[in-house]
Amino acid sequence: MPKVRTTSLSRRGLLAAGGAVGLGAVLAACGEEKKGSGSVSGSSSEKSGPWTFKDDRGLTAKAKSTPKNIVAFTGVAAALHDYGIEVKGVFGPTKTKDGKADVQAGDLDISKVEILGNVWGEFNVEKYAALGPELLVTAMWEKDALWYVPDESKDKILKLAPSVALWAAQTTIPKAIQRHEDLAASLGADVKAAEITAAKARFEKAAARLRAAAKSKPNIKVMIGSASQDLFYVSLAKTSADTLYFQELGVKFVEPKVNAAGFFEELSWENVDKYDADIIMIDNRSSALQPDALTSKPTWAQLPAVKAGQVIPRTTEPIYSYDKCAPILEDLAKAIEGAKKAG
């Protein structure tokens, strides 16, 4: 395997772990029609004739007709679901150890989709082929790198159906939502449906609230963190769609000295107090340790934001629909509005 691909795989694996499982675990992983709440009822419409869609790689996916048998990364599938577009199969974090829907599954009915892989490095190519896929959709954190599509089997996978990749980095929440909406519309969604326009209005109201909160508390600084047993990862705001957008709205963030990959800085638990922060946004993905699992870490308990009770979840991989992103903005606005200077 060329060195550049090995490097990319390591970076992507770390991102997938969100800096949440430690380097050893990441490298080990690399080796080895009912709609729920938030969905848009009756929004799909039949389209005839050829289908095309230009994705964020600059590539145009083509089909003789609008794809119906769609397979997608779980978070993208959840966004399409909110626009009334259902998928046949998913890959990526979908089901927790207790059998419940992962946070990244949104309102998907996970009992009605074929799960091709639930963790990094898993993608059952045989099951994928058996679905008769007409379109593969996933996210993209690095240029041309398909999120949760293993490099080892990528060539086989991409031969079976057209693919679409949408940016999850190097973009902002509104732009990412628009791209997911564009894709949904191309697949037959009615993006002018009442549920969607109402969700968009809520999103815009939430954005205005967050901007006002940030302006009213200019001294409040936020740290973006992800916890593993051995390390605490502090992310750089401008590298992700959510936090870059929050930054554009005026939120102040801790700026870590990131590693060569450029996304985050790894801190030992002894050095977790390196940066002053008034609010900590902690990675909510199932791969990361949550605050209630950090009580055994003395240095965590002594952080000013923790002592002040100013720790909130961070939706590290947002589901890019207005319905799912509006609450993210509202929660951060509420946290800033009620925050006191701690760091």
Short mmCIF file of C-alpha atoms in Angstrom, two decimals:
data_model
loop_
_atom_site.label_atom_id
_atom_site.label_comp_id
_atom_site.label_asym_id
_atom_site.label_seq_id
_atom_site.Cartn_x
_atom_site.Cartn_y
_atom_site.Cartn_z
CA MET A 1 0.00 0.00 0.00
CA PRO A 2 1.46 3.42 -0.94
CA LYS A 3 2.58 5.51 1.99
CA VAL A 4 0.08 8.27 1.25
CA ARG A 5 -2.83 5.83 1.58
CA THR A 6 -1.47 4.48 4.86
CA THR A 7 -1.23 8.02 6.22
CA SER A 8 -4.73 8.85 5.06
CA LEU A 9 -6.12 5.71 6.66
CA SER A 10 -4.56 6.60 10.01
CA ARG A 11 -5.93 10.12 9.88
CA ARG A 12 -9.38 8.95 8.89
CA GLY A 13 -9.33 6.32 11.61
CA LEU A 14 -8.47 8.91 14.21
CA LEU A 15 -11.26 11.13 12.96
CA ALA A 16 -13.72 8.27 13.05
CA ALA A 17 -12.70 7.60 16.62
CA GLY A 18 -13.04 11.34 17.06
CA GLY A 19 -9.90 11.19 19.10
CA ALA A 20 -12.08 9.02 21.23
CA VAL A 21 -10.46 5.66 21.45
CA GLY A 22 -6.68 5.99 21.55
CA LEU A 23 -4.17 5.22 18.82
CA GLY A 24 -3.76 1.52 19.55
CA ALA A 25 -7.46 0.78 19.29
CA VAL A 26 -7.74 2.77 16.09
CA LEU A 27 -4.89 0.94 14.42
CA ALA A 28 -6.37 -2.38 15.54
CA ALA A 29 -9.71 -1.42 14.05
CA CYS A 30 -8.02 -0.50 10.78
CA GLY A 31 -6.44 -3.95 10.59
CA GLU A 32 -9.07 -6.16 11.13
CA GLU A 33 -41.25 2.09 5.10
CA LYS A 34 -42.52 3.74 8.27
CA LYS A 35 -41.07 7.17 9.05
CA GLY A 36 -40.15 8.28 12.55
CA SER A 37 -40.56 11.68 14.13
CA GLY A 38 -38.88 14.39 12.10
CA SER A 39 -39.51 12.64 8.80
CA VAL A 40 -41.44 14.24 6.00
CA SER A 41 -44.55 12.29 5.14
CA GLY A 42 -45.52 12.09 1.51
CA SER A 43 -42.60 14.22 0.35
CA SER A 44 -41.13 11.85 -2.23
CA SER A 45 -42.25 12.17 -5.82
CA GLU A 46 -41.56 9.92 -8.79
CA LYS A 47 -39.13 11.22 -11.38
CA SER A 48 -38.59 9.76 -14.81
CA GLY A 49 -35.61 9.97 -17.10
CA PRO A 50 -31.86 10.08 -16.42
CA TRP A 51 -30.59 11.12 -12.98
CA THR A 52 -27.38 13.03 -12.28
CA PHE A 53 -25.86 14.67 -9.21
CA LYS A 54 -22.52 16.49 -8.90
CA ASP A 55 -21.00 15.76 -5.50
CA ASP A 56 -18.43 17.58 -3.38
CA ARG A 57 -15.53 15.75 -5.01
CA GLY A 58 -16.58 17.45 -8.21
CA LEU A 59 -17.67 14.09 -9.64
CA THR A 60 -21.05 13.54 -11.27
CA ALA A 61 -22.98 10.42 -10.33
CA LYS A 62 -25.26 9.18 -13.11
CA ALA A 63 -28.11 6.67 -13.44
CA LYS A 64 -30.70 5.87 -16.08
CA SER A 65 -33.43 6.76 -13.57
CA THR A 66 -33.70 8.16 -10.04
CA PRO A 67 -32.00 5.70 -7.65
CA LYS A 68 -34.31 3.82 -5.29
CA ASN A 69 -32.00 1.24 -3.75
CA ILE A 70 -29.82 3.64 -1.78
CA VAL A 71 -27.09 2.71 0.70
CA ALA A 72 -25.60 5.45 2.86
CA PHE A 73 -23.39 6.26 5.81
CA THR A 74 -25.69 6.23 8.83
CA GLY A 75 -25.65 9.97 9.49
CA VAL A 76 -26.31 10.79 5.84
CA ALA A 77 -29.11 8.22 5.75
CA ALA A 78 -30.64 9.92 8.80
CA ALA A 79 -30.54 13.29 7.03
CA LEU A 80 -32.15 11.86 3.90
CA HIS A 81 -34.83 10.28 6.12
CA ASP A 82 -35.72 13.72 7.44
CA TYR A 83 -36.43 14.74 3.85
CA GLY A 84 -38.56 11.65 3.26
CA ILE A 85 -35.94 9.64 1.36
CA GLU A 86 -35.43 6.13 2.74
CA VAL A 87 -32.38 3.93 2.25
CA LYS A 88 -32.04 0.15 1.97
CA GLY A 89 -28.77 -0.19 3.84
CA VAL A 90 -26.41 1.74 6.09
CA PHE A 91 -22.81 1.60 7.27
CA GLY A 92 -21.20 3.34 10.20
CA PRO A 93 -22.33 3.66 13.84
CA THR A 94 -25.96 2.50 13.76
CA LYS A 95 -26.64 0.25 16.74
CA THR A 96 -25.26 0.46 20.30
CA LYS A 97 -24.14 -2.56 22.30
CA ASP A 98 -27.57 -2.79 23.92
CA GLY A 99 -29.28 -2.89 20.53
CA LYS A 100 -30.63 0.63 20.56
CA ALA A 101 -30.20 3.16 17.78
CA ASP A 102 -26.87 5.00 17.87
CA VAL A 103 -27.01 8.77 18.26
CA GLN A 104 -25.90 9.09 14.63
CA ALA A 105 -28.95 7.16 13.41
CA GLY A 106 -31.33 10.02 14.20
CA ASP A 107 -34.93 8.97 13.50
CA LEU A 108 -34.01 6.00 11.31
CA ASP A 109 -35.87 2.80 12.07
CA ILE A 110 -32.74 0.67 12.33
CA SER A 111 -34.80 -2.53 12.27
CA LYS A 112 -35.76 -1.77 8.67
CA VAL A 113 -32.33 -1.19 7.16
CA GLU A 114 -29.54 -3.63 6.36
CA ILE A 115 -26.54 -2.77 8.53
CA LEU A 116 -23.43 -3.45 6.45
CA GLY A 117 -20.98 -2.39 9.14
CA ASN A 118 -21.36 -0.84 12.57
CA VAL A 119 -17.80 0.23 13.37
CA TRP A 120 -14.77 1.63 11.59
CA GLY A 121 -13.33 -0.84 9.08
CA GLU A 122 -16.51 -2.91 8.70
CA PHE A 123 -18.36 -3.00 5.38
CA ASN A 124 -19.92 -6.25 4.18
CA VAL A 125 -19.41 -6.11 0.42
CA GLU A 126 -21.45 -9.29 -0.18
CA LYS A 127 -24.49 -7.90 1.65
CA TYR A 128 -24.04 -4.63 -0.22
CA ALA A 129 -24.05 -6.38 -3.58
CA ALA A 130 -27.11 -8.42 -2.58
CA LEU A 131 -29.09 -5.21 -2.04
CA GLY A 132 -28.75 -4.35 -5.72
CA PRO A 133 -27.47 -0.86 -4.85
CA GLU A 134 -28.23 1.99 -7.23
CA LEU A 135 -26.44 4.68 -5.22
CA LEU A 136 -23.86 4.88 -2.42
CA VAL A 137 -23.76 8.08 -0.34
CA THR A 138 -21.33 9.06 2.39
CA ALA A 139 -19.58 11.98 4.06
CA MET A 140 -16.12 13.35 3.32
CA TRP A 141 -13.76 14.74 5.97
CA GLU A 142 -10.72 14.69 3.69
CA LYS A 143 -10.73 15.34 -0.04
CA ASP A 144 -11.73 12.23 -1.97
CA ALA A 145 -11.76 10.02 1.17
CA LEU A 146 -15.11 8.25 1.52
CA TRP A 147 -16.18 8.17 5.18
CA TYR A 148 -16.43 4.63 6.60
CA VAL A 149 -15.76 3.05 3.20
CA PRO A 150 -12.68 0.87 3.87
CA ASP A 151 -9.72 1.54 1.61
CA GLU A 152 -9.08 -2.21 1.32
CA SER A 153 -12.46 -2.89 -0.29
CA LYS A 154 -13.19 0.54 -1.77
CA ASP A 155 -12.52 -0.47 -5.37
CA LYS A 156 -14.91 -3.43 -5.16
CA ILE A 157 -17.58 -1.29 -3.50
CA LEU A 158 -17.38 1.56 -6.00
CA LYS A 159 -17.75 -0.80 -8.96
CA LEU A 160 -21.24 -1.81 -7.82
CA ALA A 161 -23.04 1.57 -7.95
CA PRO A 162 -22.55 5.31 -8.51
CA SER A 163 -21.31 7.16 -5.42
CA VAL A 164 -21.85 10.59 -3.87
CA ALA A 165 -19.63 12.20 -1.22
CA LEU A 166 -20.67 15.32 0.70
CA TRP A 167 -18.35 17.48 2.79
CA ALA A 168 -18.48 17.16 6.59
CA ALA A 169 -15.38 19.37 6.95
CA GLN A 170 -14.23 22.44 5.01
CA THR A 171 -17.83 23.63 5.12
CA THR A 172 -20.38 25.00 7.58
CA ILE A 173 -23.68 23.64 8.90
CA PRO A 174 -25.88 25.74 6.56
CA LYS A 175 -23.83 24.79 3.51
CA ALA A 176 -23.79 21.12 4.50
CA ILE A 177 -27.55 21.11 5.06
CA GLN A 178 -28.06 22.71 1.66
CA ARG A 179 -25.99 20.02 -0.05
CA HIS A 180 -27.93 17.24 1.68
CA GLU A 181 -31.15 18.99 0.70
CA ASP A 182 -29.95 19.26 -2.90
CA LEU A 183 -29.29 15.53 -2.95
CA ALA A 184 -32.66 14.73 -1.36
CA ALA A 185 -34.42 16.94 -3.93
CA SER A 186 -32.65 15.16 -6.77
CA LEU A 187 -33.92 11.86 -5.32
CA GLY A 188 -37.51 13.07 -5.31
CA ALA A 189 -37.97 14.86 -1.98
CA ASP A 190 -40.36 17.79 -1.70
CA VAL A 191 -38.00 20.23 0.01
CA LYS A 192 -40.80 22.83 0.20
CA ALA A 193 -42.90 20.60 2.46
CA ALA A 194 -44.36 22.32 5.51
CA GLU A 195 -42.30 20.27 7.95
CA ILE A 196 -39.07 21.26 6.24
CA THR A 197 -39.85 24.97 5.95
CA ALA A 198 -40.89 25.01 9.63
CA ALA A 199 -37.64 23.29 10.62
CA LYS A 200 -35.67 25.82 8.56
CA ALA A 201 -37.42 28.72 10.30
CA ARG A 202 -36.57 27.17 13.67
CA PHE A 203 -32.95 26.76 12.58
CA GLU A 204 -32.66 30.40 11.50
CA LYS A 205 -34.21 31.55 14.78
CA ALA A 206 -31.74 29.38 16.69
CA ALA A 207 -28.81 30.82 14.73
CA ALA A 208 -29.92 34.35 15.61
CA ARG A 209 -30.22 33.33 19.26
CA LEU A 210 -26.71 31.84 19.30
CA ARG A 211 -25.25 34.93 17.66
CA ALA A 212 -26.93 37.12 20.28
CA ALA A 213 -25.74 34.88 23.12
CA ALA A 214 -22.15 34.96 21.90
CA LYS A 215 -22.29 38.74 21.56
CA SER A 216 -23.69 39.15 25.06
CA LYS A 217 -20.98 36.91 26.60
CA PRO A 218 -17.81 37.81 24.65
CA ASN A 219 -15.50 36.54 27.40
CA ILE A 220 -16.91 33.02 27.51
CA LYS A 221 -14.51 30.55 25.94
CA VAL A 222 -15.51 27.08 24.77
CA MET A 223 -13.31 23.99 24.52
CA ILE A 224 -14.20 21.17 22.10
CA GLY A 225 -13.20 17.87 23.66
CA SER A 226 -13.35 14.12 23.12
CA ALA A 227 -12.37 11.69 25.86
CA SER A 228 -10.74 8.27 25.74
CA GLN A 229 -9.28 6.17 28.54
CA ASP A 230 -5.75 7.42 27.94
CA LEU A 231 -6.10 10.73 26.12
CA PHE A 232 -8.24 13.84 25.88
CA TYR A 233 -8.50 15.35 22.41
CA VAL A 234 -9.02 19.09 21.96
CA SER A 235 -10.33 20.00 18.51
CA LEU A 236 -9.67 23.07 16.40
CA ALA A 237 -12.97 24.80 15.72
CA LYS A 238 -12.33 25.75 12.11
CA THR A 239 -11.84 22.14 10.98
CA SER A 240 -15.46 20.98 11.45
CA ALA A 241 -18.70 22.20 9.91
CA ASP A 242 -20.48 22.70 13.24
CA THR A 243 -17.82 24.53 15.21
CA LEU A 244 -16.68 26.64 12.24
CA TYR A 245 -20.25 27.86 11.94
CA PHE A 246 -20.46 28.57 15.68
CA GLN A 247 -17.23 30.54 15.30
CA GLU A 248 -18.76 32.53 12.45
CA LEU A 249 -21.69 33.33 14.76
CA GLY A 250 -19.25 34.77 17.30
CA VAL A 251 -18.55 31.90 19.69
CA LYS A 252 -15.01 32.01 21.13
CA PHE A 253 -13.07 28.73 21.18
CA VAL A 254 -9.89 27.39 22.71
CA GLU A 255 -7.27 27.07 19.96
CA PRO A 256 -5.15 23.95 20.53
CA LYS A 257 -1.75 23.23 19.01
CA VAL A 258 -2.96 20.55 16.64
CA ASN A 259 -0.95 17.56 15.44
CA ALA A 260 0.17 16.98 11.86
CA ALA A 261 -3.31 15.84 10.82
CA GLY A 262 -4.57 19.32 11.69
CA PHE A 263 -7.79 18.46 13.49
CA PHE A 264 -6.96 18.14 17.18
CA GLU A 265 -4.32 18.02 19.91
CA GLU A 266 -3.87 14.95 22.09
CA LEU A 267 -3.47 15.67 25.80
CA SER A 268 -2.60 13.19 28.52
CA TRP A 269 -4.99 13.28 31.46
CA GLU A 270 -2.18 14.81 33.54
CA ASN A 271 -2.15 17.77 31.14
CA VAL A 272 -5.88 18.09 30.51
CA ASP A 273 -5.84 21.48 32.26
CA LYS A 274 -3.53 22.98 29.60
CA TYR A 275 -6.25 25.33 28.33
CA ASP A 276 -8.63 27.59 30.22
CA ALA A 277 -12.25 27.07 29.22
CA ASP A 278 -15.59 28.19 30.61
CA ILE A 279 -17.67 25.62 28.72
CA ILE A 280 -16.60 22.19 27.52
CA MET A 281 -18.41 20.59 24.60
CA ILE A 282 -17.81 16.85 24.90
CA ASP A 283 -18.05 14.42 21.96
CA ASN A 284 -21.41 12.61 22.20
CA ARG A 285 -20.56 9.71 19.90
CA SER A 286 -20.70 6.17 21.23
CA SER A 287 -16.97 5.77 20.55
CA ALA A 288 -16.14 8.45 23.14
CA LEU A 289 -16.23 8.34 26.92
CA GLN A 290 -19.05 10.45 28.35
CA PRO A 291 -18.79 12.72 31.42
CA ASP A 292 -20.30 10.15 33.79
CA ALA A 293 -17.46 7.78 32.85
CA LEU A 294 -14.81 10.38 33.72
CA THR A 295 -15.46 10.61 37.44
CA SER A 296 -12.37 8.47 38.08
CA LYS A 297 -10.16 11.06 36.40
CA PRO A 298 -9.07 13.50 39.16
CA THR A 299 -7.80 16.07 36.67
CA TRP A 300 -11.14 16.10 34.87
CA ALA A 301 -13.02 16.81 38.08
CA GLN A 302 -10.76 19.78 38.78
CA LEU A 303 -11.36 21.55 35.49
CA PRO A 304 -13.10 24.90 36.11
CA ALA A 305 -15.85 24.17 33.56
CA VAL A 306 -16.53 20.79 35.16
CA LYS A 307 -16.64 22.28 38.67
CA ALA A 308 -19.02 24.96 37.39
CA GLY A 309 -21.31 22.36 35.81
CA GLN A 310 -20.71 23.85 32.37
CA VAL A 311 -20.16 20.69 30.34
CA ILE A 312 -22.52 20.01 27.44
CA PRO A 313 -22.71 17.33 24.73
CA ARG A 314 -21.26 18.06 21.33
CA THR A 315 -22.91 16.49 18.31
CA THR A 316 -19.59 15.81 16.63
CA GLU A 317 -21.11 14.41 13.45
CA PRO A 318 -24.35 16.34 12.94
CA ILE A 319 -27.23 14.95 10.92
CA TYR A 320 -27.45 17.61 8.23
CA SER A 321 -31.12 18.50 8.20
CA TYR A 322 -32.71 21.63 9.66
CA ASP A 323 -34.72 19.42 12.01
CA LYS A 324 -31.62 17.92 13.63
CA CYS A 325 -29.33 20.97 13.56
CA ALA A 326 -31.70 23.53 15.08
CA PRO A 327 -31.58 21.92 18.57
CA ILE A 328 -27.76 21.88 18.43
CA LEU A 329 -27.71 25.67 18.06
CA GLU A 330 -30.39 26.12 20.70
CA ASP A 331 -28.51 24.02 23.24
CA LEU A 332 -25.25 25.90 22.74
CA ALA A 333 -27.05 29.25 22.92
CA LYS A 334 -28.69 28.21 26.19
CA ALA A 335 -25.35 27.09 27.62
CA ILE A 336 -23.66 30.38 26.74
CA GLU A 337 -26.58 32.45 28.01
CA GLY A 338 -26.34 30.76 31.41
CA ALA A 339 -22.56 30.46 31.61
CA LYS A 340 -20.36 32.14 34.15
CA LYS A 341 -16.64 32.85 33.73
CA ALA A 342 -14.92 29.71 34.99
CA GLY A 343 -11.57 29.35 33.27
#
